[in-house]
């Protein structure tokens, strides 16, 4: 009798970083040495446990013909139509018992097999290395039956020497990948848990005398305009930069006049490192990063970060991103005025950093480290304060720094995210400071700034940020002398974030505040045939955090959300303000380095939202921080007496690498005169006839006072007071802010189930008056509401008066009227647009004449919620009606009720009905950022207080 021996899997739970891999070195995409991509189709076998199968699959001649296939790079749980398991989303909870370094026996393990031939012209001299750019979470590797080693550190590069093992044909590369390992405890990073070989696998020829590791030092002296270049290399060679007439030996410094690299002016010089066996292209950016006078300075100037946190994500491929997807991210960032990115919470694919160098983005490069789940036990047993784990932490720090050290875009190394504090982090900081003193070190969890060069926080509220700016926040002596950034703020989950402009005002007011990074770039929705996009819980996860994974400035398909449009406006590099009455424009250059010579300015004059004249505007090429007043032309002669306004735009004067000529960079808009309000004399009187009351063009139910029609437009549901909105993710708030979660407070009060009691219907000489009381069940508070209808015979005016009764202790979600139309598709309005806006998200709302369909008014948030309101609306036309407001109002229209919107979990839950539901709102509560940050500021509260507002209805057909 024979017994099968279970293979040893002790390495899976070993806290060490692994064995067999070569020391980390600089990553470069190309040289004249040969390389062979091993991406593509691999044979794949999934096992339920780490030791379910022996190692025989790694041997030459093994028959894997009946195995499935997966694509590499890729995650196996996103392939095979569910046959290979499912994604798991948690924010910070580990989806396995917290028992470090152990992981469950139920440990999905994927055996990957690739057989490849060497190209016929593959060099026979020198050696070769096999490089893995990313594998989650633990991999063991064999080539031609010989074990190379195993490694952890999912988002980091690992190389193995394989030259002696290669043969011309039928090389067998075998990789065993375990979903869970000791390394998983270090990778609890608020994202989907997605096992697999998700970045490139490459075979690299290493010729004799080829380049090994090298470090490009390229500093800039802003006082002399000179740059100093020194390339340290572990293989002697020469460095040449033709454009600078540089040709020097490695290790030898040379100083020449240069143009510096900044995120605004990303000048790169093409160079080459030449050794006896290899030529490696270099892209060199000269810049100096220092901490000076309590400020982060680059090239002698303090910088203001207008940034975003970026997880790597694709709705179909997860973290397996191709170059064009990465380029799309960078181009979108540049086109929306962002200047910085934090690579949350791991080093990105190195090609992304190449793009940041090329197009210009400041980068905080973050280590592949987060142990957030240990908060559940007050950080007990946290690996970063356990010496046994320190080698793994140092390995991760070294693999980040060595891989990425030649990128001029990187100004900070970040130790990781939400990993508490401990000796391991101190060891990482000390090693990084010693290896690369030319950059700064960041870590948000170090509030005392023992190990870091900047005071960094997440989601500090506006009032605290102002105190920090005023240096009234206290803390250690070192901290008080350091600059401040918010590495995460303005949680971009669902509708929002609100309060961006209020934050930006503080950042620009106080020198110590050097900017912030919105959380985050993209919604991590997984493309799903039935749900549209899936989020946490949609795959039957035992533990999950719902749609908290959908908190980005772009939707999963990379369509910009209203939040990104708002952010672009708030962080414009040019401020354009004006006095329309006097025809003066005040222009300020808000950039740190570039003047305004790359921009052209144009003006236009609108009457009732329609442009009547436009032209160019001469603005000086202002230096950073400079301002100028510019006179607008004389107002155009126009016979109309409507509302007048000026709009001034700053456009790209020429094509750039990231946008075409004419791209709008910034804009300002200011009134040139007051808006004429809609008014008419109430000369018609209500007439009662057989259960119906007629007033001007309108018909009403004589018993209830309900509006039935206006002219030939049937009204499916009469206008009546509405205070409910489908709570946004920010309304519902984070669990740790339970005392101020407005969605919860509103539901507790019962605002989602208001009842309407008819008090009286009064047909007077000049008006039809309907009196009601609107109140939630089981509560004594209410809103006495009076609807007063008047007419001049052709038009109909509704004046709504609201008087709160009782002790209202919470703000209202909205205040206005809702009614239904049987027919409506095309919508035209004069007011804010083209997209949605709310009280604290309205900076990007431009007043004009806009058109849409009802369906086009909807904002496709992954989890349905209140959306689509257009602000400052003067009038709107839809369904045969024209509605004018006094004062301006918010307008919303959709093919489902607010209640249906509230009940939906996915957009596919929403089914268009026969009625278009229209909201005309006098007020809206602010949005805020309370899904993780602060709620709306008090000035954006919609208080329950007396209000009166009017609408004028007329027909358009």
PDB file of C-alpha atoms in Angstrom, residues 603-614 636 638 640 642-649 668-670 672 830 846-849:
ATOM      1  CA  UNK A 603     -15.418  86.278 -23.590  1.00  0.00           C
ATOM      2  CA  UNK A 604     -19.064  85.863 -24.483  1.00  0.00           C
ATOM      3  CA  UNK A 605     -22.178  87.796 -23.569  1.00  0.00           C
ATOM      4  CA  UNK A 606     -25.481  86.004 -22.981  1.00  0.00           C
ATOM      5  CA  UNK A 607     -29.025  87.304 -22.893  1.00  0.00           C
ATOM      6  CA  UNK A 608     -31.435  84.858 -21.264  1.00  0.00           C
ATOM      7  CA  UNK A 609     -28.806  82.172 -21.655  1.00  0.00           C
ATOM      8  CA  UNK A 610     -28.218  82.655 -25.373  1.00  0.00           C
ATOM      9  CA  UNK A 611     -24.875  84.000 -26.592  1.00  0.00           C
ATOM     10  CA  UNK A 612     -25.351  87.236 -28.530  1.00  0.00           C
ATOM     11  CA  UNK A 613     -21.697  88.151 -29.041  1.00  0.00           C
ATOM     12  CA  UNK A 614     -18.235  86.783 -28.264  1.00  0.00           C
ATOM     13  CA  UNK A 636     -23.356  94.423 -27.277  1.00  0.00           C
ATOM     14  CA  UNK A 638     -29.423  94.042 -28.243  1.00  0.00           C
ATOM     15  CA  UNK A 640     -34.061  92.309 -25.741  1.00  0.00           C
ATOM     16  CA  UNK A 642     -33.731  89.888 -20.595  1.00  0.00           C
ATOM     17  CA  UNK A 643     -31.146  88.702 -18.088  1.00  0.00           C
ATOM     18  CA  UNK A 644     -27.588  89.507 -19.147  1.00  0.00           C
ATOM     19  CA  UNK A 645     -24.339  87.884 -18.094  1.00  0.00           C
ATOM     20  CA  UNK A 646     -20.702  87.567 -19.119  1.00  0.00           C
ATOM     21  CA  UNK A 647     -18.768  84.314 -19.430  1.00  0.00           C
ATOM     22  CA  UNK A 648     -14.979  84.289 -19.680  1.00  0.00           C
ATOM     23  CA  UNK A 649     -13.046  81.127 -20.507  1.00  0.00           C
ATOM     24  CA  UNK A 668     -15.860  82.465 -14.779  1.00  0.00           C
ATOM     25  CA  UNK A 669     -19.375  83.820 -15.075  1.00  0.00           C
ATOM     26  CA  UNK A 670     -20.918  86.982 -13.666  1.00  0.00           C
ATOM     27  CA  UNK A 672     -24.436  92.078 -15.932  1.00  0.00           C
ATOM     28  CA  UNK A 830     -32.464  78.136 -18.644  1.00  0.00           C
ATOM     29  CA  UNK A 846     -22.826  77.123 -15.589  1.00  0.00           C
ATOM     30  CA  UNK A 847     -25.906  79.226 -16.235  1.00  0.00           C
ATOM     31  CA  UNK A 848     -27.113  78.857 -19.803  1.00  0.00           C
ATOM     32  CA  UNK A 849     -29.677  77.329 -22.125  1.00  0.00           C
TER      33      UNK A 849
END
